[in-house]
Structures are given as C-alpha cells and as structure tokens.
Amino acid sequence: YGHYPYWTGMSGQLQSFLQSLTLSYAVTGRAEFAARAKEFCLALADWQVWTDPDYHPNLTPCLDTGHFLQAGAAGLDICHDSFSAEERRTVVDAMDRLGLQPTFAWVTRGEQQVSEFNLEILLNAALGIAALAAWEDLDPARREQYLAQARSYFLRFLDRKRSSPNTEGLAYSSALDEGSIFADALRRATGDTAYFDHPHLIQDLPRWLAYFAGPNRSGGVNFGDCGGYPRPFATTLKLLNNGGHGLAGWLLAQYGIGADGATWAGLLYDRAARAAKPPAGWPASGLVPTIGWAALRTGWGPADTLLAFKCSSSTEGHDHSDQGNLVLNVGGTWLLTDLGYGSFRNEAEGAYSRGTPGHNCILVDGQGQTRRAGRIAAFHADDRLDYALGDATACYDPRLVTGVRRHVAFVKPGWFVVVDELASDGSPREFAALLHCDGTDPFLVDGRAPVVGETAAVRTIRVAKQRAEADVHVLAPAGATARYAAWPGTEANYPPFLTLAGPQKVSRQVFVQVIEPRRRAGEILDNGGFEDGAQGWTLGGEPGSQVAAAVDDRISHTGRRSVRLTGSDPQRDRTLYGQWYLPCLPGALYRASVWCRTQGLDGQGPTLDLTFYDGSRKHTPPVGGAGGRQGDSDWHQMVVEMRAPEGAALMTFRCGMHWCRGALWFDDARIEQLDPKPDLPPQVERRFELVGDPAGGAFGVRMNAAGQEDLLLLNLTAAPAAVAGETVGERLLLVRREGGQVTRVSGGVALGE
C-alpha cells in the first residue's frame, strides 16, 4: 500500500523459520537443524539495525524488533548446547544492542508504560522472553530491569483492562497471546503465576469471548480491524485450558481453534484435553460495559442467533468510528455484517471502511462520526426480553445533531426491534440508517432485487444467504425510501449497500425497524452454487501446484456462476476447493455432491471427498471419495454417501483436480443430512404493525402469529405514557397474549436511563 513496513512481514517469516528449525531439532535431535538455526542467529547478529530504517528513520523499535528478539531467543534457548561460549556471546551482544536496549528505552517511556496497543504488547513480551533466554550471558543489572519491566507491564495491562474503554477488537486484542507466551515462560522458569491468576484473564476475557463468538464455529464478531471473522486468543486459551480453566476448552471448540500438535504453538501450548460444556448459569445475553459491546443471543448452540451491538468510547488505532453498529449471525451465517479490516488502498476506501459509512450506523446529511465517544447507556437481559441503549450523540458534529440514540430490543426467541431516536441542531437534516451485507446481491427490497443507484419506497428488506435469512420490516418513518449504491470512490472493491431515509429532511426523526431472522432448511455448505464467487471456500493444493482457479461468469450448471480449475502438470497438480470443519452429527448419514464439467482433462481426473474429525480436529476415518469423468464431458454429478463415524464432530467437503491436467468446472455443491432428518425450527409467519406515533415518544410494535400476539411498548419520554390501553412507566414493556393468558414482562430500565 506504499506505507506498510515490509520488514514486519520479513521479520515474522524469519521468526517462524527459526522456531521451526529449533522445534525440528528438539523433536528429532538431528544436529543439522540446530546448525542451521545457529547460522541464522549469527547472521542476524551481523546486521546493523533490527528495525526498518525507512519506516522508523530514528531507529526506534517496531514489530520487526520484537520478531527478531523472539527468533534469537528460540535459537539460544532450544539449541543452547550447539553454540560455543563465544558464539553465544556474539548473539546475545547483538540481541542486547540491537533489540533489548532500544526496546527497553521505548517501552519505559511514560506513555508507553500505560499503552494497550499491540506494538507495546509484542515489545514487552519479546523483552521478557529474550531476557530469560539469554539470562546467563546478559549483564545482571540490565537483565533484571528487562524482566521486571515485562512482568510489571503485563500485570498493569491486566489491571487496566478491568476498567479501560479501549479495545482493538477480537483480532488485534489477541496480541495478548504474546504476553501469555512470556508469562508461561516466566512461570516455567521462576514459578511466578501472577499473570495466570489475574481476574481479567480468568473472568473478564472468557466472558467477552463467549458472548461474541458466532454460533456454529463461525468465528468472532469482527468489530474493528479484522481480516475475516477472528478466531481469537488461541494461545492464551490453550494455556488457560492446560491450567484447568473449564470454559477455555469450550471456547477453543466454539471458535474452531484446532489442536495443532505439529507446530511450535501446538506442541508448546496445547497439551490438555478440552472441556465441552458451555457457560453454566449465565444469561444468554450479556454486556461488556467497559468497551461498550452488547450481545443479544438466543443461546450457546450451533443453531442459535446472535445480534452484536457496539457503542464504544475506545480510541485505539485499530478500532473504527462505528458507534451504534450492529451485526447479525443466524446459525453460523453472518447476515448483517461489518466490513472488517480497513482499507489502505486510497483515501476514499480508508474513510469508508474505517469510518461510519462502512458500518450499520447513522449518517446525518451524509456525514459520519467525528469522535469516538459512544456509550451503552442502559442494558437489560432476561429469558424473554433483552434491551440495549446506545448513545452516540457525542460522536457526531454538534453543529449537526443534538441526539443520536439507538435502542435495540430482542423479543425472544424470534425478533428484534431497532429504534433510532435522532434530533438535529434545529435545522432540517437528512438522517439515514445503513444496512450492509457481504456477498453478491444479498438484498431484496419488497420482493425484488434492487437496482444499483436506484432510490425506491421500502417496507420490507430481505437479507438472504444460503443457510439463513432475515427480513427487515421498516415501520417508520412513513414514506421511507431505500437507496442501493456503493460509497463514492469504493466501487472497485466494495459492494453496494442500502441507505434508509425519510421522505424529506426533518429536525427530528425516529426510525423503527423490526429484524426477523430465520434459518433456511437443509443447507450445510455456504455458497454451494458459487453465486458469491469463491466466498466461503478455501483453495488448497500440493506444494508446487500449477493450477489456476477462477470464478466463471459464462459457464454454469444452474444460476450465473461456477468455479473453474485449469492445470498443466499432472504430476504435481492436486488442488482442491474445500469448506473445512463443518459441524456434523455422529452416526448421521450424509450425502455430499457436486456437479462437474471437464474439457481436455487427462490423468486421474476430478475428485470429491468427505472427511470427518473429532472436536479437536483430529481425523476420524474413513474418508468417502468419488471421481468424475475425464476428457471432454458435459455436466455430471459426483456423489458420496456415508455415515459420520462415532466421535465425529466436524466434517470437511473438498472437490478439485486430482493429479490431472486440463480444465474442469464445479457448481451446485451440497451436503445433505439424510438420516436422521435435520431438526429445523418450524417456520412462523409473523405480521408486524406500528401502534401509536413514534414522533410522540411512546409507541409500540405489535406482532401477530398463529395463537400468539406480542405487543412491545416503548416509552422514550421522561414520564409514564398510555399506549394501546397500557400504561408504560418504564423504558419498555412486553405484553404477551397466548393461549388465553396475558403476561407482562418489564424491560427493567427506568424512564430517563
């Protein structure tokens, strides 16, 4: 991108390479691995700097410095006996001069001592790890300083996290894994357990991770900079699990973090069996008040629903200007989505992806947030009604607005109400609520696909993917419109999204949206028809594979698209598209299939396989496989039917080119559970209507379904109000009529909160 420090990539590769060499030596005892590791350590010792001089002309340390320190530490520690005393002193002197001393000088500056940024986390961890590894050859006074600084930093860090509003999201906050690695080394070297006994690590962190884990092993909520949906804190959770923290093993399974016993991290930090029980005694929904994240959930199972809501005052660099943002996951499918990692390609994309327009937030006259100063002003959770109030007023230019408040209510188990209470500075303004979904053409507006650039009246929006969908009913304002378009300057790399607005500019506006999510029957694979290109699929091949993969918009079995593999070397080309670690039921009969077309194909041909694993991703045989036709063939179906073996919890679907050359196409991939038939919830037909006038501050949303009527009443005023014959003396009240019985459920939030 023209500014990114490429040394970070280079140094990370060197650290990984040295760790792999030293691990190979430890496992096999073969001297050539240690000799090669020593050669690299001595070569690094001959460098003049351990930080990118272009990125940091004053040679202050950066991520690369931390990587080099940990690389040298691995070589010295694990291959210790392969170094002569003189060689060891050469490496240690370089580590001290090029890494430890400048790192210590940096991290002991006042502002760095209280930093929660991932750079300071890595540098303090590297300082402590390198000091321990080089202990016998370091100056005694300096080594004590290095170790004391690292230890005290991480204990202060954990103390601060108990009350700090700052977060970098689940991805970058996982830099704390570096601190856990240092703390584990310190514990093994000295017996010091203060880090692993800290209440933030054993109470707060698991709570955050549990509430914001996507159902069905679909990764974590990607607020802030996240490449995809994160699987966070892997090493920290493994170390907690080793220490007997019961929830840590369940979290590893929920995030799909496997037991990788053949790697550095796996061998060192993944040694204990994993518990499988979800949180006991917790409400299904929860709040992390310090960082302003609320999770409204139906439960902890793979078929459950999660709506995550954010209204935060975090000012960390990898966080975004997206207060009031929400995302929705139904049974493992992300429907209303966050863009994730901010772009550095150009100014327009950066402002969009890290700013308010790229999120499910509010714009005022096309303007987003100028400050990160949101807060969750109220929260309530019980078994029938959840509620969160986010106040983002202070995030916007006060010359434009005097109030931006988003109310989110969850009427369990089936529907959400999102109310935006908006007020300008007194001038008429255009208020807009945004809806984003990744993928290709996921929206239907009143039953039809929207046209890019078109603005049309709207009542219901459907967000549809293969395994789940949600209807968004726009109940207010009357005459609301939806515009479907990409943000200017981002058209090349970001899809269009929906902008909801009222019919004219006003000084006060109330948006009322009802979100009705549901799972769709029978679909296990995501994007099995490749209509969203290769989204959801992973391409993997044997080393040296020459296969080219592409989405084909001209040839398909059904729909508009397929994927094409083209290979030239039958001796090297085994390349497969796959979806990994999908949940399965032990003993269930599955049918995996895909349609295939070939052109000029010779060698062994197309292949399809279905593979099963236990909960720690250890393979459970057998493997089911099928082949396809060679030469030139029209569309034909490859099919595998087999029962999941006992102990299986996960399965992987793969189709591809098996030691052949030529071209082949795949389309309409499926996995079906034949026996027993999957247990899907009954589809409930609901009807929603607005009761009262939202502009008056007290109103309701009525839901009618077969045999049941729910009336959710909201009072945004400061005094009790009458709506539909009910007196509402709190922020919200649910009146449920079912089977001749009337139940009233308080939202638990007083007026004025």
PDB file of C-alpha atoms in Angstrom, residues 435-630:
ATOM      1  CA  LEU A 435     -27.570  -1.761   6.128  1.00  0.00           C
ATOM      2  CA  HIS A 436     -24.547  -3.748   4.950  1.00  0.00           C
ATOM      3  CA  CYS A 437     -24.184  -7.389   3.960  1.00  0.00           C
ATOM      4  CA  ASP A 438     -21.156  -9.055   2.414  1.00  0.00           C
ATOM      5  CA  GLY A 439     -21.524 -11.262  -0.628  1.00  0.00           C
ATOM      6  CA  THR A 440     -23.090 -10.668  -4.013  1.00  0.00           C
ATOM      7  CA  ASP A 441     -26.619  -9.239  -4.330  1.00  0.00           C
ATOM      8  CA  PRO A 442     -27.851 -10.364  -0.884  1.00  0.00           C
ATOM      9  CA  PHE A 443     -30.773  -7.914  -0.691  1.00  0.00           C
ATOM     10  CA  LEU A 444     -34.376  -7.999  -1.869  1.00  0.00           C
ATOM     11  CA  VAL A 445     -36.395  -4.804  -1.439  1.00  0.00           C
ATOM     12  CA  ASP A 446     -40.122  -5.501  -1.291  1.00  0.00           C
ATOM     13  CA  GLY A 447     -39.553  -8.779  -3.107  1.00  0.00           C
ATOM     14  CA  ARG A 448     -37.279  -7.650  -5.922  1.00  0.00           C
ATOM     15  CA  ALA A 449     -33.564  -7.197  -6.405  1.00  0.00           C
ATOM     16  CA  PRO A 450     -32.646  -3.504  -6.069  1.00  0.00           C
ATOM     17  CA  VAL A 451     -31.063  -1.639  -8.956  1.00  0.00           C
ATOM     18  CA  VAL A 452     -27.710  -0.003  -8.249  1.00  0.00           C
ATOM     19  CA  GLY A 453     -28.192   3.741  -7.963  1.00  0.00           C
ATOM     20  CA  GLU A 454     -31.961   3.494  -7.564  1.00  0.00           C
ATOM     21  CA  THR A 455     -33.955   5.050  -4.704  1.00  0.00           C
ATOM     22  CA  ALA A 456     -37.351   3.452  -4.061  1.00  0.00           C
ATOM     23  CA  ALA A 457     -40.037   3.272  -1.402  1.00  0.00           C
ATOM     24  CA  VAL A 458     -39.454   0.428   1.032  1.00  0.00           C
ATOM     25  CA  ARG A 459     -41.452  -1.623   3.502  1.00  0.00           C
ATOM     26  CA  THR A 460     -39.513  -4.896   3.822  1.00  0.00           C
ATOM     27  CA  ILE A 461     -35.908  -5.786   3.047  1.00  0.00           C
ATOM     28  CA  ARG A 462     -34.803  -9.391   2.882  1.00  0.00           C
ATOM     29  CA  VAL A 463     -31.176 -10.262   3.538  1.00  0.00           C
ATOM     30  CA  ALA A 464     -30.728 -13.779   2.168  1.00  0.00           C
ATOM     31  CA  LYS A 465     -27.883 -16.268   2.171  1.00  0.00           C
ATOM     32  CA  GLN A 466     -27.831 -19.972   1.564  1.00  0.00           C
ATOM     33  CA  ARG A 467     -28.366 -21.153   5.142  1.00  0.00           C
ATOM     34  CA  ALA A 468     -30.129 -18.202   6.746  1.00  0.00           C
ATOM     35  CA  GLU A 469     -32.061 -15.044   6.023  1.00  0.00           C
ATOM     36  CA  ALA A 470     -33.606 -12.089   7.799  1.00  0.00           C
ATOM     37  CA  ASP A 471     -36.495  -9.787   6.983  1.00  0.00           C
ATOM     38  CA  VAL A 472     -36.073  -6.144   7.971  1.00  0.00           C
ATOM     39  CA  HIS A 473     -39.510  -4.519   8.258  1.00  0.00           C
ATOM     40  CA  VAL A 474     -39.283  -0.721   8.025  1.00  0.00           C
ATOM     41  CA  LEU A 475     -42.228   0.511  10.146  1.00  0.00           C
ATOM     42  CA  ALA A 476     -41.217   4.169  10.474  1.00  0.00           C
ATOM     43  CA  PRO A 477     -40.947   6.773   9.172  1.00  0.00           C
ATOM     44  CA  ALA A 478     -43.912   6.672   6.819  1.00  0.00           C
ATOM     45  CA  GLY A 479     -42.755   7.007   3.224  1.00  0.00           C
ATOM     46  CA  ALA A 480     -39.257   5.671   3.959  1.00  0.00           C
ATOM     47  CA  THR A 481     -37.015   5.044   0.966  1.00  0.00           C
ATOM     48  CA  ALA A 482     -34.047   2.753   0.307  1.00  0.00           C
ATOM     49  CA  ARG A 483     -31.121   3.617  -1.942  1.00  0.00           C
ATOM     50  CA  TYR A 484     -28.843   0.818  -3.171  1.00  0.00           C
ATOM     51  CA  ALA A 485     -25.388   2.044  -4.119  1.00  0.00           C
ATOM     52  CA  ALA A 486     -21.707   1.788  -3.311  1.00  0.00           C
ATOM     53  CA  TRP A 487     -19.961   4.619  -1.483  1.00  0.00           C
ATOM     54  CA  PRO A 488     -18.344   7.040  -3.959  1.00  0.00           C
ATOM     55  CA  GLY A 489     -14.764   6.069  -4.706  1.00  0.00           C
ATOM     56  CA  THR A 490     -15.091   2.491  -3.404  1.00  0.00           C
ATOM     57  CA  GLU A 491     -16.968   0.877  -6.294  1.00  0.00           C
ATOM     58  CA  ALA A 492     -13.997  -1.220  -7.457  1.00  0.00           C
ATOM     59  CA  ASN A 493     -13.570  -3.160  -4.216  1.00  0.00           C
ATOM     60  CA  TYR A 494     -16.702  -2.835  -2.071  1.00  0.00           C
ATOM     61  CA  PRO A 495     -20.279  -3.947  -2.835  1.00  0.00           C
ATOM     62  CA  PRO A 496     -23.333  -1.679  -2.774  1.00  0.00           C
ATOM     63  CA  PHE A 497     -25.315  -1.306   0.449  1.00  0.00           C
ATOM     64  CA  LEU A 498     -28.709   0.071   1.467  1.00  0.00           C
ATOM     65  CA  THR A 499     -29.343   3.556   2.805  1.00  0.00           C
ATOM     66  CA  LEU A 500     -32.724   4.069   4.514  1.00  0.00           C
ATOM     67  CA  ALA A 501     -34.046   7.628   4.738  1.00  0.00           C
ATOM     68  CA  GLY A 502     -37.255   9.508   5.363  1.00  0.00           C
ATOM     69  CA  PRO A 503     -39.167  11.259   2.572  1.00  0.00           C
ATOM     70  CA  GLN A 504     -37.794  14.709   3.467  1.00  0.00           C
ATOM     71  CA  LYS A 505     -35.337  16.496   5.718  1.00  0.00           C
ATOM     72  CA  VAL A 506     -36.554  16.993   9.304  1.00  0.00           C
ATOM     73  CA  SER A 507     -35.217  18.229  12.619  1.00  0.00           C
ATOM     74  CA  ARG A 508     -36.386  15.111  14.489  1.00  0.00           C
ATOM     75  CA  GLN A 509     -36.613  11.570  13.152  1.00  0.00           C
ATOM     76  CA  VAL A 510     -37.457   8.153  14.554  1.00  0.00           C
ATOM     77  CA  PHE A 511     -36.571   5.039  12.565  1.00  0.00           C
ATOM     78  CA  VAL A 512     -38.331   1.822  13.614  1.00  0.00           C
ATOM     79  CA  GLN A 513     -37.068  -1.423  12.096  1.00  0.00           C
ATOM     80  CA  VAL A 514     -38.081  -4.968  13.008  1.00  0.00           C
ATOM     81  CA  ILE A 515     -35.495  -7.661  12.208  1.00  0.00           C
ATOM     82  CA  GLU A 516     -36.915 -11.160  11.847  1.00  0.00           C
ATOM     83  CA  PRO A 517     -34.155 -13.797  11.405  1.00  0.00           C
ATOM     84  CA  ARG A 518     -34.600 -17.434  10.425  1.00  0.00           C
ATOM     85  CA  ARG A 519     -32.569 -20.437   9.399  1.00  0.00           C
ATOM     86  CA  ARG A 520     -33.231 -21.911   5.972  1.00  0.00           C
ATOM     87  CA  ALA A 521     -33.848 -25.630   5.644  1.00  0.00           C
ATOM     88  CA  GLY A 522     -31.366 -28.218   4.535  1.00  0.00           C
ATOM     89  CA  GLU A 523     -28.286 -26.182   3.637  1.00  0.00           C
ATOM     90  CA  ILE A 524     -24.940 -27.082   5.232  1.00  0.00           C
ATOM     91  CA  LEU A 525     -22.452 -25.671   2.730  1.00  0.00           C
ATOM     92  CA  ASP A 526     -22.157 -21.916   2.365  1.00  0.00           C
ATOM     93  CA  ASN A 527     -22.397 -20.571  -1.203  1.00  0.00           C
ATOM     94  CA  GLY A 528     -22.607 -24.045  -2.705  1.00  0.00           C
ATOM     95  CA  GLY A 529     -23.722 -22.606  -6.047  1.00  0.00           C
ATOM     96  CA  PHE A 530     -20.733 -20.218  -6.233  1.00  0.00           C
ATOM     97  CA  GLU A 531     -23.099 -17.313  -6.892  1.00  0.00           C
ATOM     98  CA  ASP A 532     -20.955 -15.308  -4.444  1.00  0.00           C
ATOM     99  CA  GLY A 533     -17.805 -16.384  -6.261  1.00  0.00           C
ATOM    100  CA  ALA A 534     -15.396 -18.311  -4.067  1.00  0.00           C
ATOM    101  CA  GLN A 535     -16.683 -16.779  -0.833  1.00  0.00           C
ATOM    102  CA  GLY A 536     -16.814 -19.403   1.896  1.00  0.00           C
ATOM    103  CA  TRP A 537     -14.423 -21.712   0.043  1.00  0.00           C
ATOM    104  CA  THR A 538     -10.716 -22.339   0.650  1.00  0.00           C
ATOM    105  CA  LEU A 539      -8.397 -23.314  -2.194  1.00  0.00           C
ATOM    106  CA  GLY A 540      -5.521 -25.601  -1.300  1.00  0.00           C
ATOM    107  CA  GLY A 541      -3.023 -27.578  -3.314  1.00  0.00           C
ATOM    108  CA  GLU A 542       0.063 -29.721  -3.109  1.00  0.00           C
ATOM    109  CA  PRO A 543       3.359 -27.773  -2.982  1.00  0.00           C
ATOM    110  CA  GLY A 544       4.240 -26.584  -6.453  1.00  0.00           C
ATOM    111  CA  SER A 545       0.693 -26.800  -7.784  1.00  0.00           C
ATOM    112  CA  GLN A 546       0.311 -25.105 -11.158  1.00  0.00           C
ATOM    113  CA  VAL A 547      -3.477 -24.950 -11.042  1.00  0.00           C
ATOM    114  CA  ALA A 548      -5.176 -21.630 -11.794  1.00  0.00           C
ATOM    115  CA  ALA A 549      -8.553 -21.031 -10.149  1.00  0.00           C
ATOM    116  CA  ALA A 550     -11.173 -18.504 -11.232  1.00  0.00           C
ATOM    117  CA  VAL A 551     -14.869 -17.698 -10.978  1.00  0.00           C
ATOM    118  CA  ASP A 552     -16.568 -18.254 -14.347  1.00  0.00           C
ATOM    119  CA  ASP A 553     -19.467 -15.925 -15.232  1.00  0.00           C
ATOM    120  CA  ARG A 554     -20.105 -17.582 -18.633  1.00  0.00           C
ATOM    121  CA  ILE A 555     -20.460 -21.287 -17.796  1.00  0.00           C
ATOM    122  CA  SER A 556     -22.658 -22.697 -15.031  1.00  0.00           C
ATOM    123  CA  HIS A 557     -24.802 -25.720 -14.207  1.00  0.00           C
ATOM    124  CA  THR A 558     -27.508 -23.521 -12.669  1.00  0.00           C
ATOM    125  CA  GLY A 559     -27.549 -19.869 -11.721  1.00  0.00           C
ATOM    126  CA  ARG A 560     -24.996 -17.443 -13.095  1.00  0.00           C
ATOM    127  CA  ARG A 561     -21.624 -18.735 -11.962  1.00  0.00           C
ATOM    128  CA  SER A 562     -19.328 -21.680 -11.447  1.00  0.00           C
ATOM    129  CA  VAL A 563     -15.670 -22.070 -10.474  1.00  0.00           C
ATOM    130  CA  ARG A 564     -13.024 -23.214 -12.942  1.00  0.00           C
ATOM    131  CA  LEU A 565      -9.737 -25.017 -12.290  1.00  0.00           C
ATOM    132  CA  THR A 566      -7.108 -25.199 -15.034  1.00  0.00           C
ATOM    133  CA  GLY A 567      -3.928 -27.227 -14.648  1.00  0.00           C
ATOM    134  CA  SER A 568      -0.947 -28.121 -16.779  1.00  0.00           C
ATOM    135  CA  ASP A 569       1.144 -30.671 -14.885  1.00  0.00           C
ATOM    136  CA  PRO A 570      -0.475 -33.990 -13.951  1.00  0.00           C
ATOM    137  CA  GLN A 571       2.483 -34.984 -11.769  1.00  0.00           C
ATOM    138  CA  ARG A 572       2.074 -32.008  -9.451  1.00  0.00           C
ATOM    139  CA  ASP A 573      -1.493 -30.853  -9.609  1.00  0.00           C
ATOM    140  CA  ARG A 574      -3.762 -31.958  -6.778  1.00  0.00           C
ATOM    141  CA  THR A 575      -5.702 -28.806  -5.952  1.00  0.00           C
ATOM    142  CA  LEU A 576      -8.996 -28.746  -4.094  1.00  0.00           C
ATOM    143  CA  TYR A 577     -11.751 -26.283  -3.179  1.00  0.00           C
ATOM    144  CA  GLY A 578     -12.989 -27.015   0.321  1.00  0.00           C
ATOM    145  CA  GLN A 579     -15.154 -25.975   3.230  1.00  0.00           C
ATOM    146  CA  TRP A 580     -13.494 -27.100   6.408  1.00  0.00           C
ATOM    147  CA  TYR A 581     -14.741 -28.199   9.828  1.00  0.00           C
ATOM    148  CA  LEU A 582     -18.474 -28.012   9.301  1.00  0.00           C
ATOM    149  CA  PRO A 583     -20.487 -29.385  12.247  1.00  0.00           C
ATOM    150  CA  CYS A 584     -21.846 -32.920  11.929  1.00  0.00           C
ATOM    151  CA  LEU A 585     -23.812 -35.430  13.994  1.00  0.00           C
ATOM    152  CA  PRO A 586     -22.100 -38.747  14.895  1.00  0.00           C
ATOM    153  CA  GLY A 587     -23.884 -41.653  13.234  1.00  0.00           C
ATOM    154  CA  ALA A 588     -25.842 -39.442  10.818  1.00  0.00           C
ATOM    155  CA  LEU A 589     -25.958 -40.333   7.113  1.00  0.00           C
ATOM    156  CA  TYR A 590     -24.694 -37.549   4.826  1.00  0.00           C
ATOM    157  CA  ARG A 591     -24.848 -37.160   1.067  1.00  0.00           C
ATOM    158  CA  ALA A 592     -22.170 -34.930  -0.456  1.00  0.00           C
ATOM    159  CA  SER A 593     -22.431 -33.999  -4.118  1.00  0.00           C
ATOM    160  CA  VAL A 594     -21.145 -31.578  -6.727  1.00  0.00           C
ATOM    161  CA  TRP A 595     -21.748 -31.097 -10.444  1.00  0.00           C
ATOM    162  CA  CYS A 596     -18.669 -31.200 -12.659  1.00  0.00           C
ATOM    163  CA  ARG A 597     -17.843 -30.367 -16.297  1.00  0.00           C
ATOM    164  CA  THR A 598     -14.491 -31.128 -17.981  1.00  0.00           C
ATOM    165  CA  GLN A 599     -12.533 -30.070 -21.051  1.00  0.00           C
ATOM    166  CA  GLY A 600      -9.382 -31.773 -22.305  1.00  0.00           C
ATOM    167  CA  LEU A 601      -8.858 -33.456 -18.941  1.00  0.00           C
ATOM    168  CA  ASP A 602      -6.367 -36.320 -18.702  1.00  0.00           C
ATOM    169  CA  GLY A 603      -4.740 -38.013 -15.736  1.00  0.00           C
ATOM    170  CA  GLN A 604      -6.664 -39.286 -12.740  1.00  0.00           C
ATOM    171  CA  GLY A 605      -9.496 -36.752 -13.054  1.00  0.00           C
ATOM    172  CA  PRO A 606     -11.901 -34.768 -10.860  1.00  0.00           C
ATOM    173  CA  THR A 607     -12.342 -35.782  -7.238  1.00  0.00           C
ATOM    174  CA  LEU A 608     -14.778 -35.286  -4.363  1.00  0.00           C
ATOM    175  CA  ASP A 609     -14.193 -36.323  -0.766  1.00  0.00           C
ATOM    176  CA  LEU A 610     -15.924 -36.087   2.601  1.00  0.00           C
ATOM    177  CA  THR A 611     -13.685 -36.229   5.684  1.00  0.00           C
ATOM    178  CA  PHE A 612     -14.601 -36.364   9.379  1.00  0.00           C
ATOM    179  CA  TYR A 613     -12.836 -35.094  12.507  1.00  0.00           C
ATOM    180  CA  ASP A 614     -13.390 -35.055  16.251  1.00  0.00           C
ATOM    181  CA  GLY A 615     -13.877 -31.838  18.218  1.00  0.00           C
ATOM    182  CA  SER A 616     -10.122 -31.153  18.318  1.00  0.00           C
ATOM    183  CA  ARG A 617      -9.887 -31.588  14.523  1.00  0.00           C
ATOM    184  CA  LYS A 618      -8.196 -34.967  14.695  1.00  0.00           C
ATOM    185  CA  HIS A 619      -9.134 -37.112  11.698  1.00  0.00           C
ATOM    186  CA  THR A 620     -11.640 -39.900  12.320  1.00  0.00           C
ATOM    187  CA  PRO A 621     -11.576 -42.418   9.420  1.00  0.00           C
ATOM    188  CA  PRO A 622     -12.820 -43.465   6.973  1.00  0.00           C
ATOM    189  CA  VAL A 623     -12.816 -40.943   4.120  1.00  0.00           C
ATOM    190  CA  GLY A 624     -15.556 -41.051   1.497  1.00  0.00           C
ATOM    191  CA  GLY A 625     -14.500 -40.315  -2.052  1.00  0.00           C
ATOM    192  CA  ALA A 626     -15.809 -40.205  -5.621  1.00  0.00           C
ATOM    193  CA  GLY A 627     -14.324 -39.457  -9.030  1.00  0.00           C
ATOM    194  CA  GLY A 628     -15.603 -37.807 -12.172  1.00  0.00           C
ATOM    195  CA  ARG A 629     -15.153 -38.108 -15.933  1.00  0.00           C
ATOM    196  CA  GLN A 630     -12.093 -37.337 -17.999  1.00  0.00           C
TER     197      GLN A 630
END
